Amino acid sequence: MDNLYQKLCLLCNEKKLIEIYNRNDDFNKFNLGVLISVNQTEYIYIFIDKQGRTDGIRFGFIDDLYRIVDESKYIDKYSKIMREFGRELLIDDYESFFTNNRCSLESFLQYSQDRNMVVSLSLCGSNQYDISGFVHAIEGDIITFKELDTYGELVTVSYISIDDIDYCSCDSEDERILKMLSVK
């Protein structure tokens, strides 16, 4: 674990594209991203979509990682796509928040709450995003969560134990669309 943590710290400092293989995803797939914050147990990264665009940030636990790749033809391809289309990584707001605050699930949820961003949560080992909505409050290890349906309408208010969150994302294109639809 220490070697992986040290490698992740190095990659976080270098701000380079990496392939992230996570036990919560299909074992044949990976996410492309740039690490912006790491601690001994958790990591946060900017997700890059198939068009080479920044598509929000994601949070995960290091124990769920089983492979990291920092040099590949795939990474070379997306680096070229990003250069050709003038797509720069927009990391300033993300990075400044997580540099000044510790890398943790709580800080990730606080970041989304402060900016009124829609968050998607994977719960209790489901290996998929189960619910999306707004973090309304964080009290100890419980979050009050305003769940939205696919039309951006409030479905219910839930109380979720932070311990039951496996991974999460915010500020992706899908989440920005849900936020737009939720505005009356």
XYZ file of C-alpha atoms in Angstrom:
184
model
C 0.000 0.000 0.000
C 2.776 2.444 0.864
C 4.366 2.012 -2.563
C 1.044 2.642 -4.297
C 0.413 5.666 -2.101
C 3.873 7.051 -2.922
C 3.301 6.482 -6.639
C -0.082 8.207 -6.447
C 1.506 11.178 -4.659
C 4.128 11.447 -7.388
C 1.486 11.270 -10.136
C -0.643 13.834 -8.291
C 2.293 16.253 -8.181
C 3.063 15.689 -11.886
C -0.557 16.322 -12.988
C -0.298 13.804 -15.787
C -3.011 11.715 -17.405
C -3.352 8.225 -15.955
C -5.526 5.167 -16.428
C -7.322 4.315 -13.182
C -8.500 0.733 -12.688
C -10.925 0.387 -9.801
C -12.478 -2.765 -8.310
C -15.869 -1.037 -8.378
C -15.815 -0.834 -12.192
C -15.838 -3.490 -14.887
C -12.417 -5.173 -14.716
C -11.911 -4.652 -18.456
C -12.451 -0.893 -18.231
C -10.677 2.032 -16.678
C -11.140 5.742 -16.174
C -8.831 8.360 -17.612
C -8.023 11.199 -15.289
C -5.602 13.443 -13.455
C -5.097 13.067 -9.715
C -5.624 16.292 -7.785
C -5.563 15.041 -4.192
C -4.349 11.920 -2.406
C -4.008 10.754 1.158
C -3.159 7.349 2.662
C -6.648 5.947 2.020
C -8.472 8.201 -0.463
C -7.985 9.926 -3.795
C -9.754 12.540 -5.904
C -9.251 12.956 -9.619
C -10.511 14.929 -12.577
C -12.303 12.604 -14.983
C -11.559 12.946 -18.719
C -14.328 11.842 -21.103
C -13.986 10.124 -24.487
C -13.734 13.492 -26.260
C -10.789 14.505 -24.090
C -12.849 16.989 -22.047
C -12.838 17.538 -18.323
C -16.016 15.873 -17.035
C -16.183 16.518 -13.322
C -14.330 15.068 -10.385
C -14.496 11.674 -8.748
C -13.674 10.347 -5.314
C -12.492 6.839 -4.461
C -10.717 4.712 -1.891
C -7.149 3.564 -2.570
C -8.015 0.046 -1.361
C -10.311 -0.247 -4.401
C -7.504 0.480 -6.878
C -5.847 -2.507 -8.476
C -3.929 -0.893 -11.322
C -2.599 2.523 -12.370
C -1.023 3.154 -15.779
C 0.844 6.376 -16.540
C 2.275 5.559 -19.988
C 0.285 3.921 -22.781
C -0.831 4.406 -26.369
C -4.276 5.271 -25.020
C -2.865 8.086 -22.878
C -0.760 9.300 -25.819
C -3.883 9.315 -28.013
C -5.896 11.393 -25.542
C -3.020 13.750 -24.854
C -2.898 14.410 -28.599
C -6.687 14.855 -28.819
C -6.603 17.329 -25.962
C -3.748 19.299 -27.574
C -5.346 19.282 -31.046
C -8.659 20.580 -29.742
C -7.060 23.026 -27.324
C -8.607 21.270 -24.346
C -6.758 22.259 -21.260
C -7.299 20.638 -17.915
C -9.408 22.964 -15.829
C -8.003 22.106 -12.444
C -7.525 25.429 -10.642
C -10.774 25.543 -8.626
C -10.705 21.839 -7.887
C -7.046 21.746 -6.965
C -7.045 24.893 -4.831
C -9.930 23.574 -2.721
C -8.424 20.140 -2.178
C -4.948 21.545 -1.561
C -6.276 23.807 1.179
C -8.574 21.103 2.585
C -7.673 17.518 3.226
C -8.422 14.821 0.685
C -11.432 13.035 2.145
C -14.940 11.975 1.337
C -16.200 14.637 3.725
C -14.251 17.401 1.943
C -15.494 16.114 -1.447
C -19.104 16.273 -0.226
C -18.493 19.692 1.354
C -17.033 20.961 -1.934
C -20.168 19.888 -3.814
C -22.458 21.317 -1.141
C -20.670 24.691 -1.072
C -21.001 24.986 -4.864
C -24.530 23.544 -5.047
C -23.390 20.770 -7.396
C -25.274 17.567 -8.123
C -23.470 14.516 -6.731
C -23.850 10.877 -7.789
C -23.283 8.239 -5.111
C -22.522 4.525 -5.241
C -23.755 2.864 -2.074
C -23.143 -0.401 -0.224
C -21.035 -2.182 -2.841
C -23.528 -1.813 -5.700
C -20.748 -0.961 -8.208
C -22.932 1.665 -9.887
C -24.245 5.122 -9.185
C -27.395 4.529 -7.155
C -28.644 8.049 -6.534
C -27.960 11.605 -7.663
C -28.888 14.839 -5.989
C -27.715 17.608 -3.715
C -25.876 17.338 -0.408
C -28.139 19.365 1.854
C -26.271 18.910 5.134
C -23.360 17.018 6.640
C -23.754 16.231 10.332
C -21.115 13.933 11.748
C -21.151 10.760 9.670
C -24.646 11.358 8.204
C -25.430 13.372 5.097
C -28.855 14.729 4.307
C -29.273 14.148 0.580
C -31.943 15.618 -1.715
C -32.428 12.909 -4.340
C -33.352 13.844 -7.904
C -34.959 11.713 -10.586
C -33.701 11.651 -14.186
C -35.847 14.728 -14.915
C -34.182 16.786 -12.198
C -37.210 16.704 -9.908
C -36.893 16.184 -6.166
C -37.875 12.601 -5.318
C -37.152 12.425 -1.609
C -34.785 13.478 1.136
C -32.524 10.683 2.392
C -30.192 10.326 5.328
C -27.088 8.402 4.330
C -24.208 7.132 6.425
C -20.900 8.294 4.980
C -19.590 4.786 5.704
C -22.018 3.383 3.095
C -20.615 5.498 0.236
C -18.219 3.515 -1.976
C -17.388 6.233 -4.505
C -18.950 9.378 -5.894
C -18.685 12.055 -8.547
C -19.797 15.630 -9.069
C -19.772 18.269 -11.783
C -19.926 15.792 -14.698
C -21.932 16.688 -17.785
C -24.797 14.437 -16.647
C -24.776 16.017 -13.203
C -24.697 19.551 -14.644
C -27.723 18.640 -16.809
C -29.597 17.340 -13.749
C -28.823 20.580 -11.925
C -30.091 22.619 -14.863
C -33.297 20.557 -14.987
C -33.802 20.943 -11.221
C -33.947 24.741 -11.426
C -37.550 25.896 -11.490
